[in-house]
Coordinates of N, CA and C in Angstrom, one line a residue:
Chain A
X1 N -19.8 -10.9 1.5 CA -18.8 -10.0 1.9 C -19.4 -8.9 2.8
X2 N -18.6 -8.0 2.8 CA -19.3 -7.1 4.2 C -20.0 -5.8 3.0
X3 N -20.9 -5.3 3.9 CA -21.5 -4.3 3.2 C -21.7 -3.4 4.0
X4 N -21.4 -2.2 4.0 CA -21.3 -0.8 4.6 C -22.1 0.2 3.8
X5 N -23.1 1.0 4.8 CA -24.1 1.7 3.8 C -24.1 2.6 5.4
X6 N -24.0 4.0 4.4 CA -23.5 5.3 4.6 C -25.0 6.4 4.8
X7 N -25.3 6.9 5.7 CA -26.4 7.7 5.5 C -25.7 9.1 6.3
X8 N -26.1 10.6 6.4 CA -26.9 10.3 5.0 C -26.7 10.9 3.6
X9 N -27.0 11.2 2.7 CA -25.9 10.9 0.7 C -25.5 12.2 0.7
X10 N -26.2 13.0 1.5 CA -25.8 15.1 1.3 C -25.6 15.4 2.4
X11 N -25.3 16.8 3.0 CA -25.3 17.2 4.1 C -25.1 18.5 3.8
X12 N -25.6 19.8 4.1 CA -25.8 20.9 4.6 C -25.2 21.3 6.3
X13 N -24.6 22.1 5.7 CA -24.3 22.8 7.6 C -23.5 23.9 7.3
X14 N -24.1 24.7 8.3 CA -23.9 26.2 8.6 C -22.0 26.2 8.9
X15 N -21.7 27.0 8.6 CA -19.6 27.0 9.1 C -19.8 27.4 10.9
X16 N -18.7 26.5 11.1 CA -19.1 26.4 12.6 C -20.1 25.5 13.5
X17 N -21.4 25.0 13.0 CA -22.0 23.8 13.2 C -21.6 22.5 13.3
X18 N -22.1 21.7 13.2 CA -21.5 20.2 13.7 C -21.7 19.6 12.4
X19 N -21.4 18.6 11.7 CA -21.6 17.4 11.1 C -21.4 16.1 11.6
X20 N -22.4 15.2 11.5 CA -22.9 13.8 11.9 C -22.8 13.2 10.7
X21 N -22.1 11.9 10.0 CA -22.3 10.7 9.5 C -22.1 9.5 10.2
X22 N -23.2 8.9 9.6 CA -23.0 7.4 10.6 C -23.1 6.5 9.7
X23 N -22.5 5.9 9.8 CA -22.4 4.0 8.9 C -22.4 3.0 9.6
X24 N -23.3 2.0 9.0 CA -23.4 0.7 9.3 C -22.5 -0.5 8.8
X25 N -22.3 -1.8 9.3 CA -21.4 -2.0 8.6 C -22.3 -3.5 9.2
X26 N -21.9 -5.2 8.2 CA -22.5 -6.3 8.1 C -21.7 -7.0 8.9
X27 N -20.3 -7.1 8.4 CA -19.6 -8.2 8.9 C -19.0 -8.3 10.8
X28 N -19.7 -9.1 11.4 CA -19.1 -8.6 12.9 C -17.5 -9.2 13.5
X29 N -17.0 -9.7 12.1 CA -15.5 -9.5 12.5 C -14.9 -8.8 11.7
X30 N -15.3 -7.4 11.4 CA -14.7 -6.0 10.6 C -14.2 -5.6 12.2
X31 N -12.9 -5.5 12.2 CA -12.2 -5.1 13.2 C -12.0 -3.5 13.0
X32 N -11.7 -3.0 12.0 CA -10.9 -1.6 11.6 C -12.1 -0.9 10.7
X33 N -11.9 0.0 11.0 CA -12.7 1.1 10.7 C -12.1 2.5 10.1
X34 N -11.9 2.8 8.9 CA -11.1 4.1 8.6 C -12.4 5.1 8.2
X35 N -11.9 6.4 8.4 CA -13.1 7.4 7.3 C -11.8 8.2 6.4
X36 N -12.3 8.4 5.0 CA -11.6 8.7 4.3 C -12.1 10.4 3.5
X37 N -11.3 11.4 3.4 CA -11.9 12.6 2.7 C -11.5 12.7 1.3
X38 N -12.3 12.8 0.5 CA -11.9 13.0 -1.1 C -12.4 14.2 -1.7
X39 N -11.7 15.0 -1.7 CA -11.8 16.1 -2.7 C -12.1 15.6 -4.2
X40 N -12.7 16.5 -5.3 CA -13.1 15.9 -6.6 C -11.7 16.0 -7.5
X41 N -12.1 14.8 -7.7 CA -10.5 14.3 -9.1 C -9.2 14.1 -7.9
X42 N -9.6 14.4 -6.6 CA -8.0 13.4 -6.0 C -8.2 12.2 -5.3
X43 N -6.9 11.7 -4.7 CA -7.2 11.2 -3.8 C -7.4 11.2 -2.4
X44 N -8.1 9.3 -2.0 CA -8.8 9.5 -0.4 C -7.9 9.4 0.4
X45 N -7.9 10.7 1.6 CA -7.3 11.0 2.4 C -7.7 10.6 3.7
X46 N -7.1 9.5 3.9 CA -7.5 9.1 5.5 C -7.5 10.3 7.2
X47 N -8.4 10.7 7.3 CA -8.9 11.2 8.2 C -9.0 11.2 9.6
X48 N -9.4 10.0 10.2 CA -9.4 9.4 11.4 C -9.7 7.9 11.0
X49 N -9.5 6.9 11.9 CA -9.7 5.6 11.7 C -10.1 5.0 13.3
X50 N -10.4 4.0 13.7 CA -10.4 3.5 15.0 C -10.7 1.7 14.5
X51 N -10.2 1.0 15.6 CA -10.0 -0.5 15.8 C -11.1 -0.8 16.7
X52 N -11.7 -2.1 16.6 CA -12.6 -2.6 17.3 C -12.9 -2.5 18.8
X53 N -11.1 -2.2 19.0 CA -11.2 -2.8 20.9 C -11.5 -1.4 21.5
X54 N -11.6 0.0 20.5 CA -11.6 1.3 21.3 C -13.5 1.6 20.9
X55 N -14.0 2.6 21.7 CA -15.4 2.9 21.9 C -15.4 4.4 20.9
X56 N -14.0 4.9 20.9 CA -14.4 6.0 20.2 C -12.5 6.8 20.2
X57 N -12.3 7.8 19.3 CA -11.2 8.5 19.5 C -11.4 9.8 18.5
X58 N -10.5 10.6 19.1 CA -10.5 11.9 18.8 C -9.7 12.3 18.2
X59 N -9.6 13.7 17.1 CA -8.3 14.7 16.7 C -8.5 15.6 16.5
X60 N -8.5 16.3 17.4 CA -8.9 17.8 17.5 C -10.1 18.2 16.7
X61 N -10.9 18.5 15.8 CA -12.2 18.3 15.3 C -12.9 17.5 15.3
X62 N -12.1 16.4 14.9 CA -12.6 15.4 14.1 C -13.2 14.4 15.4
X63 N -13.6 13.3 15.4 CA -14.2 12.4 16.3 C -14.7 11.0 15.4
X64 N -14.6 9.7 16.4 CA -14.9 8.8 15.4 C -15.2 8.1 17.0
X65 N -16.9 7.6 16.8 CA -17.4 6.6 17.7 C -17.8 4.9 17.2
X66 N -17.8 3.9 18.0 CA -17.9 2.6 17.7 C -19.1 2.4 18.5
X67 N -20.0 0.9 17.8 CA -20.9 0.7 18.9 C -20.9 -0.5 18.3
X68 N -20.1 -1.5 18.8 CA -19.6 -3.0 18.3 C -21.4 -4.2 18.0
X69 N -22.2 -3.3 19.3 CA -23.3 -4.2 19.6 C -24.0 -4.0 18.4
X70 N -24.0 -2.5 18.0 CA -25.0 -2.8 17.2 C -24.8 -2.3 15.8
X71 N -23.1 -2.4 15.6 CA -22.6 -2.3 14.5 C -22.8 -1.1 13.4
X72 N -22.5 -0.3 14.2 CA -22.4 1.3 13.5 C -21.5 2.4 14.1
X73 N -20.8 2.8 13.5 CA -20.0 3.5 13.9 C -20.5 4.9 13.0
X74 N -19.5 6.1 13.7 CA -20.1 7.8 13.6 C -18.9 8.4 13.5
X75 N -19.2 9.7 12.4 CA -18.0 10.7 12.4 C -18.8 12.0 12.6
X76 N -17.5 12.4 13.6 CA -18.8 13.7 13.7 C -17.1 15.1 13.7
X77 N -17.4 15.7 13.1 CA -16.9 16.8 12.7 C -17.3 18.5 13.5
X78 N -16.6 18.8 14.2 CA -17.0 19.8 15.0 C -16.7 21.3 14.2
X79 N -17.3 22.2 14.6 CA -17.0 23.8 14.1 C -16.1 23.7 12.9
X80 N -17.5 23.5 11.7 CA -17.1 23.0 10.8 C -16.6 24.1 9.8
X81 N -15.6 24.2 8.7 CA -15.5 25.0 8.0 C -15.2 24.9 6.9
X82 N -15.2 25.7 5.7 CA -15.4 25.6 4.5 C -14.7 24.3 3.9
X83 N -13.5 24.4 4.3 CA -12.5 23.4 3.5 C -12.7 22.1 4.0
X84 N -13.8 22.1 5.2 CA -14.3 20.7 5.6 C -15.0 20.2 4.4
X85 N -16.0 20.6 3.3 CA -16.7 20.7 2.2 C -15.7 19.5 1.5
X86 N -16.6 18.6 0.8 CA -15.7 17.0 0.4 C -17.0 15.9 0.9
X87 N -16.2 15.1 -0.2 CA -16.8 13.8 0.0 C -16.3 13.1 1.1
X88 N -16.9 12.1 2.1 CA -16.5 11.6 2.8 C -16.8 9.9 2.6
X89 N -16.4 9.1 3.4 CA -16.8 7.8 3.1 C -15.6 7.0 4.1
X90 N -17.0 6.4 4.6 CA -16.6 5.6 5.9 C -16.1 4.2 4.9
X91 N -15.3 3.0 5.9 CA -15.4 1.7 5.4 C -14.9 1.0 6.3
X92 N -15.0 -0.4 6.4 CA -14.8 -1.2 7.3 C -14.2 -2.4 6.5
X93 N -13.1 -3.3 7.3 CA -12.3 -3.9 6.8 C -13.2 -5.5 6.6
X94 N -13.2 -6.4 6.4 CA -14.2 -7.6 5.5 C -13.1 -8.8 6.0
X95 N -13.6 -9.5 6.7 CA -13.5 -10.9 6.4 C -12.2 -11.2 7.6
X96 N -12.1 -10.0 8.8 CA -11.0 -9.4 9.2 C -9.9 -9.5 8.9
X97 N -9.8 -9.4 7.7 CA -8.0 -9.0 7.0 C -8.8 -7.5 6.9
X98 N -7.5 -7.1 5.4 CA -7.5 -5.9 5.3 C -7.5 -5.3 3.9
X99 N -8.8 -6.0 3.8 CA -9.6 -5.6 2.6 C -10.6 -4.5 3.1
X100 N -10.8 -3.3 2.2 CA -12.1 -2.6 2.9 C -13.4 -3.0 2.0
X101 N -14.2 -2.7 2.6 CA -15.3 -1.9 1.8 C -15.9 -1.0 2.3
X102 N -16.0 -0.3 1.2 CA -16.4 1.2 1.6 C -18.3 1.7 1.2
X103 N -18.4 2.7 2.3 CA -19.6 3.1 2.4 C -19.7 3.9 0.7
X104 N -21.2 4.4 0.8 CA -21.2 5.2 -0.8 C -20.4 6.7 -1.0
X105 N -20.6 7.0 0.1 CA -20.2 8.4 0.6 C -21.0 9.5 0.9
X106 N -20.8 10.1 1.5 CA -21.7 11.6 1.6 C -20.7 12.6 1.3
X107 N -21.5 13.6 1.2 CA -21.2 14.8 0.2 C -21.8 16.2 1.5
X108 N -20.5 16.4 1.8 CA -20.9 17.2 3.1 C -20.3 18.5 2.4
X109 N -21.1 19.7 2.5 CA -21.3 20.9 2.3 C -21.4 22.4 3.4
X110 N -20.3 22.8 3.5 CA -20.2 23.7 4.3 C -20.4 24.9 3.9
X111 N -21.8 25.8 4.5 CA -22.1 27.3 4.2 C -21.7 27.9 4.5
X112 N -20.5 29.2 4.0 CA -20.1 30.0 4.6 C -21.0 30.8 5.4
Chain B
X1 N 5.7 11.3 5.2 CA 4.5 10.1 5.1 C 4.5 9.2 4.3
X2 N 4.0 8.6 4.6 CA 3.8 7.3 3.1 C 3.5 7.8 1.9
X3 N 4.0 7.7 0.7 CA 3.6 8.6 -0.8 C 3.7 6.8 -1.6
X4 N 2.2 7.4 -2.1 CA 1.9 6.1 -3.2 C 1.9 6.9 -4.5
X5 N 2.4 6.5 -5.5 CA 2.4 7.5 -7.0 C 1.9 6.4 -7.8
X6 N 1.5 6.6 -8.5 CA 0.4 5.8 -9.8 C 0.4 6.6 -11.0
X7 N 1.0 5.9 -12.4 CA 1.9 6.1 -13.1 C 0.7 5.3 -14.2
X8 N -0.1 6.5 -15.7 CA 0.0 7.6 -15.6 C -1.1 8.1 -15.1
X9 N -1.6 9.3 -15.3 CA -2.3 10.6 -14.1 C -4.0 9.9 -14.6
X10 N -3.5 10.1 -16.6 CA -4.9 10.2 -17.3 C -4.0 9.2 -18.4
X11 N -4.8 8.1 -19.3 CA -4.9 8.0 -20.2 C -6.4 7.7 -20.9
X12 N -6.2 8.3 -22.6 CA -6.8 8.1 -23.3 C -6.5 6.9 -24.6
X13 N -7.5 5.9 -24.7 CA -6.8 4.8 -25.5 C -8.2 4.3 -26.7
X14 N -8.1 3.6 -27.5 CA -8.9 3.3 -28.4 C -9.6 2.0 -27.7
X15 N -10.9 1.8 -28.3 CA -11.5 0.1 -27.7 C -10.4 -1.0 -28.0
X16 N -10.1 -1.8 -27.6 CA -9.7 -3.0 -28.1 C -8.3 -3.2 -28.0
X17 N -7.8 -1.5 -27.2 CA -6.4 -1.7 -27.2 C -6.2 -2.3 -25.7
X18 N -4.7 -2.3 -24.9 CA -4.7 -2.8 -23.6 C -3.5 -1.5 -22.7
X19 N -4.2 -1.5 -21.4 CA -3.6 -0.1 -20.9 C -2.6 -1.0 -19.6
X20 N -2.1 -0.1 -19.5 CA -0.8 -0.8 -18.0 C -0.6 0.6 -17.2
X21 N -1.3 0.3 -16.0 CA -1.4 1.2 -15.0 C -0.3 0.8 -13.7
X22 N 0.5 2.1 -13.6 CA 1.6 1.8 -12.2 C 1.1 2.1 -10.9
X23 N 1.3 1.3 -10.4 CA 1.2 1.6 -8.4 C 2.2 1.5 -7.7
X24 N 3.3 2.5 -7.5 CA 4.5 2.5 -6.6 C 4.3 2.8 -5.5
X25 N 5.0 2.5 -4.4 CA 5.4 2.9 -2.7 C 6.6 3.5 -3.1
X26 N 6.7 4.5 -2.4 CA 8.0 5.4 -2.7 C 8.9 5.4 -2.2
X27 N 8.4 5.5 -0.6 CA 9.2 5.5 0.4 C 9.0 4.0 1.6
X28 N 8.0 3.0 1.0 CA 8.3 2.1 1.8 C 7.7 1.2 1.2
X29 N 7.9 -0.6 2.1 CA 7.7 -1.8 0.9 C 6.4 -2.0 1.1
X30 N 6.0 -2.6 0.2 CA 4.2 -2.8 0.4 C 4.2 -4.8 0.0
X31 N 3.8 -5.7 0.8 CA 3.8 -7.1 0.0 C 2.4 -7.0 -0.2
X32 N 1.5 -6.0 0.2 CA -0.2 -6.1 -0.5 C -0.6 -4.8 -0.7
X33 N -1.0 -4.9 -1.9 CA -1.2 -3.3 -2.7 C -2.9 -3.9 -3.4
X34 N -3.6 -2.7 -3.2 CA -5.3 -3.0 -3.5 C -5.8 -1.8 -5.1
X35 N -6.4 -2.5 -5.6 CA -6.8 -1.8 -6.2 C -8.2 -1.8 -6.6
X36 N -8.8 -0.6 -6.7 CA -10.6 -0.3 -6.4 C -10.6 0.5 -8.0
X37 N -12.0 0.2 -8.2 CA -12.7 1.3 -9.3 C -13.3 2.3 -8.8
X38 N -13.1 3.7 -9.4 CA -14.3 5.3 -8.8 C -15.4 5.1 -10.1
X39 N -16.5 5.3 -10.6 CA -17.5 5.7 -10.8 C -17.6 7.1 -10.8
X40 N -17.5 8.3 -11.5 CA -18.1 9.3 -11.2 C -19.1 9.5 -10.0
X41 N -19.0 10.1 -9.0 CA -19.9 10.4 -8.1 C -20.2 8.9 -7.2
X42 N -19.5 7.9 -7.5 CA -19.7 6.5 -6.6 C -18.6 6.1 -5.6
X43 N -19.1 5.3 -5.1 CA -17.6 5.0 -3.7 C -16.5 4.4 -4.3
X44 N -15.8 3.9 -3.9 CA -14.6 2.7 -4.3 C -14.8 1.9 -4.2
X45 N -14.6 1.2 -5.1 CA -14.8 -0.5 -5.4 C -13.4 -1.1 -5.5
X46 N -13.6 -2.1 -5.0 CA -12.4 -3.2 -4.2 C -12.6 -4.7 -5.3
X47 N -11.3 -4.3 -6.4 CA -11.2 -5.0 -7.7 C -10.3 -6.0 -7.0
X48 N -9.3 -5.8 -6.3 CA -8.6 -7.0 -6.4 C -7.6 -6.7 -5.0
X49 N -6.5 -7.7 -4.2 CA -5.8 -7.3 -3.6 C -3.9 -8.0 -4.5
X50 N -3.4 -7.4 -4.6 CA -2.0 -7.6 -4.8 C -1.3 -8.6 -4.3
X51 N -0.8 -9.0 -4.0 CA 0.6 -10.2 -3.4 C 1.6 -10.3 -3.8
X52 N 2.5 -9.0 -3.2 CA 3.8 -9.5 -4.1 C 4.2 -11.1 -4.0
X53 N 5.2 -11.3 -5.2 CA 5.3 -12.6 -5.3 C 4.3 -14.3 -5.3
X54 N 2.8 -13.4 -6.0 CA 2.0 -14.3 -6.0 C 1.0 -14.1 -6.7
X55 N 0.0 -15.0 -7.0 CA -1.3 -14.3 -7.7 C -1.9 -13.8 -7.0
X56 N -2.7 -12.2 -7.9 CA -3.5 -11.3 -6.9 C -5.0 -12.1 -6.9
X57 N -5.6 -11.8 -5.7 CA -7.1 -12.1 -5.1 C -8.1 -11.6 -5.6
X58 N -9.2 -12.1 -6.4 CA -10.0 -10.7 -7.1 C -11.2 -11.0 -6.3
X59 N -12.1 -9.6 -6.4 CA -13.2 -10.1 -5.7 C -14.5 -10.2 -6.5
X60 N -15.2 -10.7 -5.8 CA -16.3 -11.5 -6.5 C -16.9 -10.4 -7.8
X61 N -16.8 -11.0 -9.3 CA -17.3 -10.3 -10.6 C -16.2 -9.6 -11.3
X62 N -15.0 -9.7 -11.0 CA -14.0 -9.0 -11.3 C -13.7 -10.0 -12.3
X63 N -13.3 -9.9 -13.3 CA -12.1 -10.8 -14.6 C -11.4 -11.1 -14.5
X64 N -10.8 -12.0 -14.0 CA -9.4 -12.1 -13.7 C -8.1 -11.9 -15.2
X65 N -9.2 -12.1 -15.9 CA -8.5 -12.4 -17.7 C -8.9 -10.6 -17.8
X66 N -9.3 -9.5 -18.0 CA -9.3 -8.6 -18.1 C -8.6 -7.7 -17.0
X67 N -8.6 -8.0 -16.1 CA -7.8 -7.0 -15.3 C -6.8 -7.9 -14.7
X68 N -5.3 -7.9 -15.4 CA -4.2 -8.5 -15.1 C -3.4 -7.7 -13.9
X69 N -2.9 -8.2 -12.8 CA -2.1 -7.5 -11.9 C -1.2 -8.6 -11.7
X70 N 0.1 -7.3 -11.9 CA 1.2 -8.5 -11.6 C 2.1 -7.3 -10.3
X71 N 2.5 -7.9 -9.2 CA 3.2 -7.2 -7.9 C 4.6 -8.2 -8.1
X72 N 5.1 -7.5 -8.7 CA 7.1 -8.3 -9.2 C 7.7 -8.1 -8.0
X73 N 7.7 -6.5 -7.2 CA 8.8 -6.1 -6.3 C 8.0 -5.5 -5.0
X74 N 8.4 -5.3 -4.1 CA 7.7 -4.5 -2.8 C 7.5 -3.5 -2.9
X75 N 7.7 -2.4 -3.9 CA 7.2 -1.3 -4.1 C 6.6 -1.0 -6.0
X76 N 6.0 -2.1 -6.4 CA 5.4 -1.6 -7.4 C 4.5 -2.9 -7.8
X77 N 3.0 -2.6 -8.3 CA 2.2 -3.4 -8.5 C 1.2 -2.7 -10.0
X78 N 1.2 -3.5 -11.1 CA 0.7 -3.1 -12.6 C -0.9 -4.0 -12.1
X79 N -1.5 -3.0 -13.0 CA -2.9 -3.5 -13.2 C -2.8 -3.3 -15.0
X80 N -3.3 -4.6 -15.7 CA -3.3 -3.8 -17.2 C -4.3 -4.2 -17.7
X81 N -5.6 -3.5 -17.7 CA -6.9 -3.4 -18.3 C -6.5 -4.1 -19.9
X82 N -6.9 -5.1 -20.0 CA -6.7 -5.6 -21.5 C -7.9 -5.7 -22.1
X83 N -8.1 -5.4 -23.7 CA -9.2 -5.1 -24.6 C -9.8 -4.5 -23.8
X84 N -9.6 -3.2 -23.8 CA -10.6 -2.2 -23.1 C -11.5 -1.7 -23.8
X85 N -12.6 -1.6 -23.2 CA -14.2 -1.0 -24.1 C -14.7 0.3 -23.1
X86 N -15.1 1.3 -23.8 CA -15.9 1.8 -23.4 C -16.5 1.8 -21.6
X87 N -16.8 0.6 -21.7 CA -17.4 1.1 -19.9 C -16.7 0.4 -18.7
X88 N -15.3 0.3 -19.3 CA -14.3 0.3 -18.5 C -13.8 1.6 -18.3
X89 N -13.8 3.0 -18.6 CA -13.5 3.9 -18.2 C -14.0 4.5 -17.0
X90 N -13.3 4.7 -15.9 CA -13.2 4.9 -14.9 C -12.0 5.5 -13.9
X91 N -12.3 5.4 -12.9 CA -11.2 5.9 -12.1 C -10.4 5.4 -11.2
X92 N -9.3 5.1 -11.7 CA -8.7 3.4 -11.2 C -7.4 4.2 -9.9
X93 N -7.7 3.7 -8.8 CA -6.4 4.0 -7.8 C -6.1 2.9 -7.1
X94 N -5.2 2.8 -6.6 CA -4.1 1.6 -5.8 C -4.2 2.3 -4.5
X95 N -3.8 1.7 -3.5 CA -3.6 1.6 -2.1 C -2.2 1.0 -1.7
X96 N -1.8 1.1 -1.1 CA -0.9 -0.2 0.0 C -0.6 0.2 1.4
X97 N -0.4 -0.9 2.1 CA 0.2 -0.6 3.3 C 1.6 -1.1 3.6
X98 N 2.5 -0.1 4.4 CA 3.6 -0.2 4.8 C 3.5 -1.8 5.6
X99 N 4.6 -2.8 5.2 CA 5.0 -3.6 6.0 C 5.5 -3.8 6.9
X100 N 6.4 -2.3 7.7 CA 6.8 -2.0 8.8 C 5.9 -1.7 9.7
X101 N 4.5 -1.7 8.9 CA 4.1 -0.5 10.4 C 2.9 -1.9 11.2
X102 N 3.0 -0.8 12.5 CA 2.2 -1.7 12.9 C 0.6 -1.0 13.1
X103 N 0.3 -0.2 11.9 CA -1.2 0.4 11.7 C -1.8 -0.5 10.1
X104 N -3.2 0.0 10.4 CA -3.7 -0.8 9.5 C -4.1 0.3 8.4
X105 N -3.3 1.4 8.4 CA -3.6 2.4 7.4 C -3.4 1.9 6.1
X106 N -4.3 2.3 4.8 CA -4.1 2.2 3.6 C -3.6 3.5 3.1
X107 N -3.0 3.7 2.3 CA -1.8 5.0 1.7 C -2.8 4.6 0.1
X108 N -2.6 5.5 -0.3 CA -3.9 5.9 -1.4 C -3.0 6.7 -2.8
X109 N -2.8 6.1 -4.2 CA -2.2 7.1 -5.0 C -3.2 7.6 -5.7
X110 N -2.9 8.8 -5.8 CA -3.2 9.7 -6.7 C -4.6 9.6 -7.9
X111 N -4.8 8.4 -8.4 CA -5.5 7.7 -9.5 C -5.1 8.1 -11.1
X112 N -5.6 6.7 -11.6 CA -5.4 7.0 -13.1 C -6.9 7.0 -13.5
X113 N -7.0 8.5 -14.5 CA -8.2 8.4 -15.1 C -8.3 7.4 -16.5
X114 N -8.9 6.6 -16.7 CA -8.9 5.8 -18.0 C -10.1 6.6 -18.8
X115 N -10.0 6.9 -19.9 CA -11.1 7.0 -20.9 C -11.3 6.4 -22.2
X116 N -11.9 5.1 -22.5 CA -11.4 4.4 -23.4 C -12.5 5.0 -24.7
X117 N -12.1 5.1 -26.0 CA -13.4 5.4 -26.9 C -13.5 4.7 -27.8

């Protein structure tokens, strides 16, 4: 099956700084790509997502890059702030249906 | 938006008894509803996919005889943890996606906390 591994497990950053996660992902007909934000004890809130045929897309902070070749895609989170603070966790769809599997997560921490 | 509710929030149950967990679409039909396990502090694991009107798909190491899913109607799919032990407690949530749409988003309920003792 496909296997998606998330680096990297913590993250630190100043409020206002950038955050970088990047995931890898196995299967090269994982077409879809979601990132999901989870606050503790709720649920995952889809975030941004992107499909195979785009290189990258945007939402006003948020950003999500593809790199089909060499199968890792990136979330990068701009002028970051407190309530950015959450688990995150990339995943990529298996077997190209639409099943996910999901990365382990990182645990992104915003300093006031 | 899409609202998935999962029916109930938390249960607490003895070993040996059997639990029946709800996954509704509220506002729209779902013919494949997913359901993952949480781990404290671990990612989502991808137990099984739904089919209304069919048997659900489990994936590889899952029970099929311990974790029963039955998807009756387009908007509700039961998972029911039977003889539950101990380290089946976890944190069980459903997904689905709208059959109208033409996105590949998953809609995510709420979760049920299981604690079995």
């Amino acid at each position: 099956g496909e296997n998606v591994e998330q680096h990297p497990s913590t993250l630190s950053v100043q409020e206002g700084d950038s955050a970088v996660i990047k995931c890898t992902y196995s299967d090269s007909a994982s077409n879809y790509f979601p990132w999901y934000k989870q606050e503790l004890g709720k649920r995952p809130q889809l975030i941004i997502d992107i499909r195979s045929n785009v290189g990258e897309k945007k939402d006003q902070r948020i950003a999500v890059t593809l790199n089909k070749t060499a199968k890792h895609f990136s979330l990068h989170i701009t002028e970051t702030q407190p309530e950015d603070s959450a688990v995150y966790f990339c995943a990529a769809s298996f077997y190209g249906n639409n099943r996910l599997a999901f990365g382990k997560g990182n645990q992104v921490v915003v300093i006031p | 938006g899409a609202v998935v509710s999962q029916h109930p929030s938390w249960v607490i149950c003895k070993s040996g008894t059997s639990v029946k967990i709800e996954c509704r679409s509220l506002d729209f039909q779902a013919t494949t509803m997913f359901w993952y396990r949480q781990f404290p502090k671990q990612s989502l694991m991808l137990m099984a996919t739904s089919n209304e009107g069919s048997k659900a798909t489990y994936e590889q190491g899952v029970e099929k005889d311990k974790f029963l899913i039955n998807h009756a109607s387009l908007t509700l799919s039961t998972l029911t943890v039977t003889s539950a032990h101990p380290e089946d407690s976890s944190f069980y949530i459903c997904s689905a996606r709208d059959i109208d749409s033409n996105t590949e988003e998953q809609f995510f309920g709420p979760g049920t906390r299981l604690t079995v003792l």
